[in-house]
Coordinates of C-alpha atoms in Angstrom, one line a residue:
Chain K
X1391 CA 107.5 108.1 91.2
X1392 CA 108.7 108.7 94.6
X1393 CA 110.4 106.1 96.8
X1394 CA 110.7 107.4 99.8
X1395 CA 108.6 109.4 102.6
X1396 CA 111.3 112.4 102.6
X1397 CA 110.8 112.8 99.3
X1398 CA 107.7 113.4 99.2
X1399 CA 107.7 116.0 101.4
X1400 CA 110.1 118.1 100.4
X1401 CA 110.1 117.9 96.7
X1402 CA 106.4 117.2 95.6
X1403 CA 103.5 119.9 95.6
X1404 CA 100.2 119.3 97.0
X1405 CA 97.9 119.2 94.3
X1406 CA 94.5 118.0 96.2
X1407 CA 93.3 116.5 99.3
X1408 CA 90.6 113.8 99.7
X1409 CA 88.7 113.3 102.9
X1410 CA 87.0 110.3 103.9
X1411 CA 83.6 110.7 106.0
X1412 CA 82.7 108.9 108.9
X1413 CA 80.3 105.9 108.7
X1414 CA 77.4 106.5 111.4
X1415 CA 75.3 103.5 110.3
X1416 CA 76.1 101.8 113.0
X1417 CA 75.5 104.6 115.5
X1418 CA 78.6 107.2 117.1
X1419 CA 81.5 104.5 117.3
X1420 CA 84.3 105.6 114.9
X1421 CA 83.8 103.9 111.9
X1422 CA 85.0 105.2 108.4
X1423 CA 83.2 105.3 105.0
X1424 CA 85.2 102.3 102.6
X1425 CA 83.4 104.1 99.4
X1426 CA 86.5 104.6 96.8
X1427 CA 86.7 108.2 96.3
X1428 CA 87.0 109.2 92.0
X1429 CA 90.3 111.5 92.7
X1430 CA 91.9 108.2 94.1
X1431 CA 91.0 106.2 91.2
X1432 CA 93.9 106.9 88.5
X1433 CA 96.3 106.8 91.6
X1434 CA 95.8 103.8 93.7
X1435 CA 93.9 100.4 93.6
X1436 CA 91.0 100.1 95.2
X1437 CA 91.8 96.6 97.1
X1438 CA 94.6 98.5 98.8
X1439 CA 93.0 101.5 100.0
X1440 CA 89.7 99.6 100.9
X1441 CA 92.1 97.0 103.3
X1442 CA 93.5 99.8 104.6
X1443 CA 90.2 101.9 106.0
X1444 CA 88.9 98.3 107.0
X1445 CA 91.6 97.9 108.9
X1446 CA 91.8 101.3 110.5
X1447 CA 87.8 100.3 111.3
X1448 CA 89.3 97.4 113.3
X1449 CA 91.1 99.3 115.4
X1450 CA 88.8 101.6 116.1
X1451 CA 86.2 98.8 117.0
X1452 CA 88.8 97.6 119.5
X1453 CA 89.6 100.5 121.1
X1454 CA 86.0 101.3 121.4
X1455 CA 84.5 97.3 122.9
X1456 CA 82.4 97.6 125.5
X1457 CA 83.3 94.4 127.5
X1458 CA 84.8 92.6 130.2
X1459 CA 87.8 94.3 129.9
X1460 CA 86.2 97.9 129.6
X1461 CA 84.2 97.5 132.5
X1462 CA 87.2 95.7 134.4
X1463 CA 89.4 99.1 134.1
X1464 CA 86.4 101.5 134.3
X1465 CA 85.5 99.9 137.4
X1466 CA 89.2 100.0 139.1
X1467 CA 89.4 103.7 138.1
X1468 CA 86.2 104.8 139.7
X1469 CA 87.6 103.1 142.6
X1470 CA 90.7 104.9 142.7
X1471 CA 87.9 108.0 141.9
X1472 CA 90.5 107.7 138.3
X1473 CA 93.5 108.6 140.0
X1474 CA 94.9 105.8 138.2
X1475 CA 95.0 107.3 134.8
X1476 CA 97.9 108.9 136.0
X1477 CA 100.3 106.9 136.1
X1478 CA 98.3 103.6 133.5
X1479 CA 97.4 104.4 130.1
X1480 CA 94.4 103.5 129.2
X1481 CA 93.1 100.9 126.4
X1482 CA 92.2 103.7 124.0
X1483 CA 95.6 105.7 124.3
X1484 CA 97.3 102.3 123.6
X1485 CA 95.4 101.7 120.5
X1486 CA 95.9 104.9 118.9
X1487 CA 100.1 104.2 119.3
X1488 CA 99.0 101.1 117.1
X1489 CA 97.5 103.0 115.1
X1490 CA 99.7 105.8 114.9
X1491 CA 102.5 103.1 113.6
X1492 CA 100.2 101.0 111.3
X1493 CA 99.3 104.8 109.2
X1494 CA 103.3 105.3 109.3
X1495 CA 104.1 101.6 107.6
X1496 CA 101.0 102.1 105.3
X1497 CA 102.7 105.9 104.3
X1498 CA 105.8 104.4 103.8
X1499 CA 105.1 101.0 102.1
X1500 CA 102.1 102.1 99.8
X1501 CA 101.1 105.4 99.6
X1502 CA 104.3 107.9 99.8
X1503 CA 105.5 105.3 96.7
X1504 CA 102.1 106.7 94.5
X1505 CA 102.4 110.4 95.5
X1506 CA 99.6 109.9 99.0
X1507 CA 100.1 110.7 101.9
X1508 CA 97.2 109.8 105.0
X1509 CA 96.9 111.9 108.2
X1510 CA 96.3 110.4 111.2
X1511 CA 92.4 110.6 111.6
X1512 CA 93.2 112.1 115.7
X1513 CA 94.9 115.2 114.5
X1514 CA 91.3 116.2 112.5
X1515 CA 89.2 115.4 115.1
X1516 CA 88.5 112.1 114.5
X1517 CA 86.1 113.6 111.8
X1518 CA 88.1 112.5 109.0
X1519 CA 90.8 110.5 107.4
X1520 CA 92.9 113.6 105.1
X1521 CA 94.4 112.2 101.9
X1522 CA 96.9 114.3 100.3
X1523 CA 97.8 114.1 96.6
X1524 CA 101.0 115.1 95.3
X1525 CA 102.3 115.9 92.4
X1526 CA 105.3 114.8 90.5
X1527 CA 107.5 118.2 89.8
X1528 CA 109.5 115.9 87.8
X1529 CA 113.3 116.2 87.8
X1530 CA 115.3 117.7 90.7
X1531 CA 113.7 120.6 92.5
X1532 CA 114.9 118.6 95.4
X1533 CA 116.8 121.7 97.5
X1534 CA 116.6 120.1 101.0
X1535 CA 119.8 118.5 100.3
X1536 CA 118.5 114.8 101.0
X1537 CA 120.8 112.5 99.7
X1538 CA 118.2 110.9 97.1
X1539 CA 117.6 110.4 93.2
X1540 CA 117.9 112.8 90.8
X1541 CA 116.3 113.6 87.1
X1542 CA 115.5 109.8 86.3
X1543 CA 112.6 109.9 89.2
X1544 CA 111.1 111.6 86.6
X1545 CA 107.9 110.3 84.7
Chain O
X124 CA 118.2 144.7 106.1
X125 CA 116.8 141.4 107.6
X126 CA 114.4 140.7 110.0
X127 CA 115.0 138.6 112.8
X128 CA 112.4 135.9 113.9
X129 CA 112.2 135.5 117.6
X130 CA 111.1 131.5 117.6
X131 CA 109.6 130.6 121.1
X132 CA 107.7 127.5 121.7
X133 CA 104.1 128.0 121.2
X134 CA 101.5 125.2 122.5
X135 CA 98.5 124.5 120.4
X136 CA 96.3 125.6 123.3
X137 CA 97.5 128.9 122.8
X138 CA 96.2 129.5 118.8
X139 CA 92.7 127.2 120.2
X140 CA 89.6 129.3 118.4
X141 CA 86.6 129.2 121.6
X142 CA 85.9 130.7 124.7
X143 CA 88.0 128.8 126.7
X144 CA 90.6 129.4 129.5
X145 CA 93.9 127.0 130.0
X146 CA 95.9 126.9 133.2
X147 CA 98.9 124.6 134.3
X148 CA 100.2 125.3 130.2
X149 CA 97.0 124.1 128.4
X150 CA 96.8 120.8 131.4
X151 CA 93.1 122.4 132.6
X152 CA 90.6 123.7 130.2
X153 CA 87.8 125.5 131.5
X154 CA 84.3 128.3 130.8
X155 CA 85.6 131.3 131.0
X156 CA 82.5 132.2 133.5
X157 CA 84.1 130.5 136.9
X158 CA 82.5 132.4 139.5
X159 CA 80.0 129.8 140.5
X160 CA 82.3 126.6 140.3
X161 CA 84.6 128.8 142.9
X162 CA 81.0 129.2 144.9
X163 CA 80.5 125.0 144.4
X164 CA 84.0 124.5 145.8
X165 CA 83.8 127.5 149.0
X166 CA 80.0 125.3 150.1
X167 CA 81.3 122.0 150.0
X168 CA 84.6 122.4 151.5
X169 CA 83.0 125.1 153.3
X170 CA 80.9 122.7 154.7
X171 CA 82.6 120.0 155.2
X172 CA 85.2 121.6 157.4
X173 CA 82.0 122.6 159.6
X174 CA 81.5 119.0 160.0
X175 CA 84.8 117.7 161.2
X176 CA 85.5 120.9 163.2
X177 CA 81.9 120.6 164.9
X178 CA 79.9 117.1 164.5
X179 CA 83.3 114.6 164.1
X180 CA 84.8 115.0 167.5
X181 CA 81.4 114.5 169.4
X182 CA 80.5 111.7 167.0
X183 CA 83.8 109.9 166.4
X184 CA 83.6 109.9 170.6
X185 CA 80.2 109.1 171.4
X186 CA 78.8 107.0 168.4
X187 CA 81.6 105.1 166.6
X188 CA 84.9 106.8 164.9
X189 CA 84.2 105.2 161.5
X190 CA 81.7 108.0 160.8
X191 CA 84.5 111.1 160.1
X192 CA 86.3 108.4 158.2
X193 CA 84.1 107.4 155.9
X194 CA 83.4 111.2 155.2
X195 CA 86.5 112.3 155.0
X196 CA 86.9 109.6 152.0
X197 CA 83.3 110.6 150.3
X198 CA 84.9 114.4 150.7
X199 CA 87.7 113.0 148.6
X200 CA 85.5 111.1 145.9
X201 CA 83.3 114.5 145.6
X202 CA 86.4 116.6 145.1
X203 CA 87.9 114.7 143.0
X204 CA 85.4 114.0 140.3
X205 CA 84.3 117.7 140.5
X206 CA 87.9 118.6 139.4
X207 CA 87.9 115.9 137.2
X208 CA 84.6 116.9 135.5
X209 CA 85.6 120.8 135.3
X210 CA 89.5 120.4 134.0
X211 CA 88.8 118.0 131.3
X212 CA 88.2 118.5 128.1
X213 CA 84.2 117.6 127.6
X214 CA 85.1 116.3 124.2
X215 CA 85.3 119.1 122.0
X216 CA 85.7 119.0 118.3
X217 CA 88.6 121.4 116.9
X218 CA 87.3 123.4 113.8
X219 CA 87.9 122.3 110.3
X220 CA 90.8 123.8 108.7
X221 CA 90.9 125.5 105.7
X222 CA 91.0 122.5 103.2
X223 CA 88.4 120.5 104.7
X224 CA 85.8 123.6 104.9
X225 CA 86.5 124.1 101.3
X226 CA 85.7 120.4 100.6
X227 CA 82.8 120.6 102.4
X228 CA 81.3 123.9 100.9
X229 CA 81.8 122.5 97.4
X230 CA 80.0 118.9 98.3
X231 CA 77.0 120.9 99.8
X232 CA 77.0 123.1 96.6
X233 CA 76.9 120.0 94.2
X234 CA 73.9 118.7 96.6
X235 CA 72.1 121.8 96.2
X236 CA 72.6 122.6 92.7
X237 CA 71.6 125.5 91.0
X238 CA 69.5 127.8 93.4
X239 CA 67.9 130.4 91.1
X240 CA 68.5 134.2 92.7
X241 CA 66.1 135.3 95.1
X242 CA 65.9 132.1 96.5
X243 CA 66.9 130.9 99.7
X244 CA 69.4 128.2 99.1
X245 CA 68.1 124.9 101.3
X246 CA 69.1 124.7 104.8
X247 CA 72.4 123.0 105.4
X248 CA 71.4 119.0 106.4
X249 CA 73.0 115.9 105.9
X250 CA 70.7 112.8 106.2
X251 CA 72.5 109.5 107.8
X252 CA 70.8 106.4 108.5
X253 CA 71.8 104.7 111.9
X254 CA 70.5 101.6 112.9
X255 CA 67.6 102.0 110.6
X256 CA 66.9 105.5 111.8
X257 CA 67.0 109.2 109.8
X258 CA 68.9 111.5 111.6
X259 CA 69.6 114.9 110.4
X260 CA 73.1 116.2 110.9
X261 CA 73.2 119.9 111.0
X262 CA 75.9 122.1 110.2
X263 CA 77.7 124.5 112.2
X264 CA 78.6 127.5 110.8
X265 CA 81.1 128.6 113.5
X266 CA 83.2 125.4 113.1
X267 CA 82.1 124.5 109.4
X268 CA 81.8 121.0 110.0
X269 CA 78.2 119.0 109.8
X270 CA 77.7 118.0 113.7
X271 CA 78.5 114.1 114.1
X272 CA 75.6 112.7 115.8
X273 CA 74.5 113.8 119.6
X274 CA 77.3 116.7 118.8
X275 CA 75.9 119.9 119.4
X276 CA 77.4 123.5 119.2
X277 CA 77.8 125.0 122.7
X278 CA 77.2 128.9 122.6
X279 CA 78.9 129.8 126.0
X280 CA 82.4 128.2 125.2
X281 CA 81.8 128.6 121.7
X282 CA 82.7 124.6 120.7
X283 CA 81.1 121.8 119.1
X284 CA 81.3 119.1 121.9
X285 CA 80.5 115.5 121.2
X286 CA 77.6 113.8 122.8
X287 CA 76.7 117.5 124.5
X288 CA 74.6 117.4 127.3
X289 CA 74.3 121.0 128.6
X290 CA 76.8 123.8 130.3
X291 CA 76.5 123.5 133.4
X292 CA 77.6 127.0 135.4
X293 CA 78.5 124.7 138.4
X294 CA 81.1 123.0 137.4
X295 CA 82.2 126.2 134.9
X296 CA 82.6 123.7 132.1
X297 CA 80.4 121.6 129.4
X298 CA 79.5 117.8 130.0
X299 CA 80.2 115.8 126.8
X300 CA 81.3 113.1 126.3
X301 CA 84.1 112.7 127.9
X302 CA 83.6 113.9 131.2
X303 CA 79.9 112.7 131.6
X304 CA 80.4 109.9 134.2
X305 CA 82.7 112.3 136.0
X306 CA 79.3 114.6 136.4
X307 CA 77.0 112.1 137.3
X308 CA 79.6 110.0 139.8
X309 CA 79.9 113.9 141.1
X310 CA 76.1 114.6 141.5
X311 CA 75.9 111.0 142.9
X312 CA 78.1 111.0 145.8
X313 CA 77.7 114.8 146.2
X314 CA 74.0 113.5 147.3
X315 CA 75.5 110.9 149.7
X316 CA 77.7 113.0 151.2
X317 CA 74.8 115.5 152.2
X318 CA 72.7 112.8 152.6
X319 CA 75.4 111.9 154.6
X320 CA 76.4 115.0 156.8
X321 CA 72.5 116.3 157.2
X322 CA 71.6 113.0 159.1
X323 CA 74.8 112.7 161.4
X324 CA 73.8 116.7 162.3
X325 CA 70.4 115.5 162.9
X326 CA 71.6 112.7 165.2
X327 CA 74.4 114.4 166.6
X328 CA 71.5 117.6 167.6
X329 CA 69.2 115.1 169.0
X330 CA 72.5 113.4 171.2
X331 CA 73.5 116.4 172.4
X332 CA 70.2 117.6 173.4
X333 CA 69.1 114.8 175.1
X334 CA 71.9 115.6 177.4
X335 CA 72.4 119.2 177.7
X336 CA 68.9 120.5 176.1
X337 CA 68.3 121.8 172.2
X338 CA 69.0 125.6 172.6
X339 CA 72.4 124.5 174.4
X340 CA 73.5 122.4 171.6
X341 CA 73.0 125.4 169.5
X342 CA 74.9 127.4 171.5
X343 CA 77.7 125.1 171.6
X344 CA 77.8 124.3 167.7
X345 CA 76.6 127.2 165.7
X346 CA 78.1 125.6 162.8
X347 CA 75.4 122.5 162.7
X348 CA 72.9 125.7 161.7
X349 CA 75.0 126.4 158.7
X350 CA 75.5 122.6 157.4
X351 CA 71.7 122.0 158.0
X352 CA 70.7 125.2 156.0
X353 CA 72.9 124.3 152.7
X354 CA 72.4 120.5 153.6
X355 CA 68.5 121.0 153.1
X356 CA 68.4 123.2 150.0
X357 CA 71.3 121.0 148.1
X358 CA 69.7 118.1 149.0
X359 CA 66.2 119.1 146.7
X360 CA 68.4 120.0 144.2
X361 CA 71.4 117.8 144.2
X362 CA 69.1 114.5 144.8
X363 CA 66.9 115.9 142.3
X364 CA 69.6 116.1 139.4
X365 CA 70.7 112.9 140.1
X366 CA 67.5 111.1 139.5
X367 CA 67.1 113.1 136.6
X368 CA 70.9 111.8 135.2
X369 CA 69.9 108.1 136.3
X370 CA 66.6 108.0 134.4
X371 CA 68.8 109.8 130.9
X372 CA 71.4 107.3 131.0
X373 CA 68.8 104.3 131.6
X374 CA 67.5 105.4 128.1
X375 CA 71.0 106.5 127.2
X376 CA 69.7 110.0 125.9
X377 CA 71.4 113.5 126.6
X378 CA 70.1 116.9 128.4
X379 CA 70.3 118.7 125.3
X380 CA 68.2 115.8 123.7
X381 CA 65.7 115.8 126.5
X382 CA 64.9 119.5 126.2
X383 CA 64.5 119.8 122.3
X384 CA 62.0 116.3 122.5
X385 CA 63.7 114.8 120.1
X386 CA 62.7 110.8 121.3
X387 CA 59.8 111.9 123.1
X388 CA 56.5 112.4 122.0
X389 CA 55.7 110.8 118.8
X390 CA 59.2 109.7 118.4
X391 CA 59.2 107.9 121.4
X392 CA 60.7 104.3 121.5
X393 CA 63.1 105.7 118.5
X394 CA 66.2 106.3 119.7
X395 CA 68.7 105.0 118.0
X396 CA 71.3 105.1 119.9
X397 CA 69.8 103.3 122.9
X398 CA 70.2 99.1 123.3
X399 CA 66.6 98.8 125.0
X400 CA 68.0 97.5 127.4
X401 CA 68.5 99.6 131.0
X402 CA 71.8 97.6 132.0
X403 CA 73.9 98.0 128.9
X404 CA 72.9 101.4 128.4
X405 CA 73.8 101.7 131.9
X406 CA 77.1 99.9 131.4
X407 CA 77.9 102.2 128.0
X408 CA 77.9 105.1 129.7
X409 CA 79.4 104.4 132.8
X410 CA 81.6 101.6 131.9
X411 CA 82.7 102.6 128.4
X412 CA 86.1 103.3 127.8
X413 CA 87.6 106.2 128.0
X414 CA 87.6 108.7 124.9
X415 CA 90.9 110.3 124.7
X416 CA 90.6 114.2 123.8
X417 CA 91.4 115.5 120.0
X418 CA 92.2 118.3 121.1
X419 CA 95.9 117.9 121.7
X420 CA 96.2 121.2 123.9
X421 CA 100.0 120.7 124.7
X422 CA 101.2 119.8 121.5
X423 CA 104.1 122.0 119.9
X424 CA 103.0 124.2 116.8
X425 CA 105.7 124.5 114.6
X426 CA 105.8 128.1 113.7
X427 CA 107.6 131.1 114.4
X428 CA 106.0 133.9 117.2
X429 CA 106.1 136.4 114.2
X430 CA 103.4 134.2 111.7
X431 CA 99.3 134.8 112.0
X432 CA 97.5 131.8 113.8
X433 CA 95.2 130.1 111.4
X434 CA 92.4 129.5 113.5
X435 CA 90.2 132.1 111.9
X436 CA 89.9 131.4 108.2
X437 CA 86.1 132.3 107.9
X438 CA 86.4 135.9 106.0
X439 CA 89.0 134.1 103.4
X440 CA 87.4 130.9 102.1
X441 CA 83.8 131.7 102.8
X442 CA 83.4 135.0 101.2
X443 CA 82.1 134.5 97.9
X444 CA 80.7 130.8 98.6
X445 CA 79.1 130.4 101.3
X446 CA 76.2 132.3 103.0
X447 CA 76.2 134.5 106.1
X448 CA 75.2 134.1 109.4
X449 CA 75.8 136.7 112.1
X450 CA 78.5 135.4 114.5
X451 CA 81.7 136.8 116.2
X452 CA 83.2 135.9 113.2
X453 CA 81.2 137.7 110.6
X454 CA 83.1 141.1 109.5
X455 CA 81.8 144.4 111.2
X456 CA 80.9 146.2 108.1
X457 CA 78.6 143.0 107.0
X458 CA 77.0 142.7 110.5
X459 CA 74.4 146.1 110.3
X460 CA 73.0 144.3 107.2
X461 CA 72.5 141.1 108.7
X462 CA 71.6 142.1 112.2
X463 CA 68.1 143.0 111.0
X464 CA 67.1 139.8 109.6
X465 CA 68.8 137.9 112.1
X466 CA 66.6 139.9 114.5
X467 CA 63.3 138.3 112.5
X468 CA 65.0 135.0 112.9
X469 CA 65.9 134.8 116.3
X470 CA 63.0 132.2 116.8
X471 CA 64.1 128.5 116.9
X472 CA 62.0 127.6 113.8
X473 CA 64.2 125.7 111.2
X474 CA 61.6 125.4 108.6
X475 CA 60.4 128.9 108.4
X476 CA 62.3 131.7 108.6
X477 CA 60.9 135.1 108.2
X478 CA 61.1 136.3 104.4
X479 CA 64.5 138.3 103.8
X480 CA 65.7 140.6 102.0
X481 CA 69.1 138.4 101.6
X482 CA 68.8 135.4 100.0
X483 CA 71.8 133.2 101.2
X484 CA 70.9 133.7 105.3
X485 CA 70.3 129.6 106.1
X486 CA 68.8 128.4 109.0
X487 CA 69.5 129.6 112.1
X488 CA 71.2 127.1 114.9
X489 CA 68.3 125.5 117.0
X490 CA 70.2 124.9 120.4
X491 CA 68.2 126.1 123.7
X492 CA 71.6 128.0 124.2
X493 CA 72.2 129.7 121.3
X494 CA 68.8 131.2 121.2
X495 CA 68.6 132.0 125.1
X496 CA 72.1 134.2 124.3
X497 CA 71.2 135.5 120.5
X498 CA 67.9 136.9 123.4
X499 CA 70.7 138.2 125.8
X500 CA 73.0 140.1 123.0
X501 CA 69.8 141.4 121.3

């Protein structure tokens, strides 16, 4: 078992990688697909990784409102003909940093500790959310010289 | 001996598959075709400095010095959402890598099942219900993704953009979805401002005349000949596109949409993505928020000068999976073989290709532009 993130990276070996499919049921916002994929199954429970695409969803679904406060900034930028982008960020931009952290916590605190790792759905074109599995090369094999467990990590 | 690796930071925009062109380090993405969005600029600054050099002093005089004003702000508004609409990124989707393509490959092979030789293997469609509608997701061979909804592949720039509407020359650039409202707000206050500069030409003419006589006037501004002349022929047009825009986004439906009839006709009253309702599709496209790009052109890619880009994976992962279809990407020495019955199937039809000789040749894109080029290169 791994504990840390740094671990994982440099001393597991990338068996597989899952992706999870976009939900259009509901038309072109982004939405994700919360079906529990069978290479998952053996390595994490289901409550956790369904919590954590819901709440991904959320975000999403936030960033994406259409509503008073949508119209309120798309109307000031047309009148600044969207000058103002330069120097404000815009409601989308500051969701995605949320986002950004809450897949960093989630690495850290549940997956990297069962061998996962999730990619940020914005660096695949917001087509997919990448699940990496690892596996355990067992004792050592740890050459990057961080300053973590040895031989008894082993299964 | 040892070799030396010369690292030197490398953007992402740099390794980007497409027809693209980048400028200010990967800050402006453009067509590579930019000879008419330099014509768009040359006739409406061209004109417009025609107008303050000739009408504006006579007006701003005579009638009331609000009137260069207020152009010189519409000028500003025009410019800037033409830049706006030609730099961005329409909202194109980046290719799948390797992995992902694999994945893919291997979920349509399990939907297909066995395919018995000699037979052409199904076409490539994924079925998604949305909001109690069938739509059909195609998939692009050039990117190897199935097209999200309203995506469509854009031959010209050689991109899947989301929500495509068309290419438009003009502009040198698509209009997706992200730079949609930027196009219309461009078409829309490019029609004011000619609207705009034709009828203070007309009114400063008649002013002028009414002093000094017509052919005088004439005489004394030659340029008011010019503005009228492009005035009156972007008007039709200009004017024209704009209504066309404004009745699409009341029905929230794109160009590309439009053209291939796909909720006209019998399928009228279908779309799915439309909320019946003229205002809110109004305010969705016009007031939604702002989709940021995926692209991430100015990103750092962390590899040496020395390593091959892996933008291009199509001869490694596809060879002995997936079928063939004739693109820049396809290998020379497998194009001869293909070219032929690609030649049969050059015809938009989906359902019935010609019989071939190859069995795995799938179903050839259906995109007005892809066929209107696969016409121009054969």
């Amino acid at each position: 078992m791994f504990h840390n993130l740094q671990e994982l990276r440099h001393s597991a070996s990338l068996a597989n990688k899952v992706f999870i499919q976009r939900d259009y049921s509901e038309g072109t916002t982004c939405k994700f697909q919360t079906k529990f994929p069978s290479e998952l199954e053996s390595r994490i429970e289901r409550t956790l990784f369904e919590d954590t695409v819901k709440t991904l969803n959320n975000y999403y679904a936030e960033a994406e409102k259409i509503g008073g406060q949508s119209y309120l900034e798309g109307c000031l930028a047309c009148a600044t003909a969207y000058l103002i982008f330069l120097c404000m960020e815009t409601r989308y931009e500051k969701v995605l940093k949320k986002i950004a952290k809450y897949i960093q916590e989630q690495n850290e605190k549940i997956y990297a500790p069962r061998g996962l790792l999730i990619t940020d759905p914005i660096e695949r074109g917001m087509r997919v959310i990448e699940i990496s599995i690892y596996e355990d090369r067992g004792s050592s094999g740890s050459s990057s010289g961080s300053s973590s467990v040895s031989g008894s990590t082993a299964r | 001996m040892s070799a030396v690796m010369i690292t030197r930071k490398v953007r992402k925009w740099e390794k980007l598959p497409g027809k693209n062109t980048f400028c200010c380090d990967g800050r402006v993405m453009m067509a590579r075709q930019k000879g008419v969005f330099y014509l768009t600029l040359f006739l409406i600054a061209g004109t417009c400095a025609l107008f303050f050099a000739f009408e504006c002093p006579y007006l701003a005089v005579h009638l009331c010095p609000a009137i260069p004003v207020f152009a010189a702000l519409l000028f500003v508004f025009v410019m800037a959402m033409l830049l706006r609409t030609s730099f961005s990124d329409p909202g194109v989707l980046p290719r799948a890598l390797p992995e992902e393509a694999t994945f893919i490959e291997m979920e349509i092979e399990a939907a297909n099942g066995n395919v018995p030789a000699g037979q052409r293997p199904p076409p490539r469609i994924r079925n998604v219900q949305i909001n109690n509608q069938i739509v059909k997701l195609k998939y692009c061979y050039t990117c190897k993704i199935f097209r999200p909804p309203r995506a469509s592949h854009c031959s010209i720039c050689d991109n899947c953009v989301d929500r495509f509407d068309h290419h438009c020359p003009w502009v040198g650039n698509c209009v997706g979805k992200r730079n949609y409202r930027y196009f219309y707000l461009f078409t829309l206050s490019l029609s004011l401002l000619t609207i705009y500069i034709f009828t203070f030409d007309i009114v400063h003419v008649v002013m002028r005349s009414m002093n000094g006589g017509f052919l005088n006037t004439l005489k004394e501004t030659p340029g008011t000949v010019l503005e009228v002349l492009v005035c009156f022929f972007t008007l039709w047009s200009v004017v024209g596109l704009t209504g066309f825009h404004t009745y699409l986004i009341s029905l929230n439906q794109t160009t590309n949409e439009d053209i291939k009839g796909s909720w006209s006709g019998k399928n009228r009253g279908q779309n799915p993505y439309s909320h019946k309702n003229i205002i809110k599709n109004c305010c969705e496209v016009l007031c939604g928020p702002t989709y940021p790009s995926v692209l991430d052109r100015r990103g750092l890619l962390q590899e040496d000068s020395t390593l091959v880009s892996s933008s291009n994976p199509v001869p490694q992962t596809t060879k002995t999976t997936a079928p063939l279809i004739p693109n820049e990407h396809t290998p020379d020495d497998a194009k001869p073989s293909i070219a032929s019955s690609a030649e049969k199937s050059a015809s938009p039809k989906e359902e019935h290709p010609a019989a071939m000789k190859f069995p795995p040749l799938a179903s050839p894109e259906t995109d007005a532009e892809t066929s209107i080029a696969k016409e121009r290169a054969h």
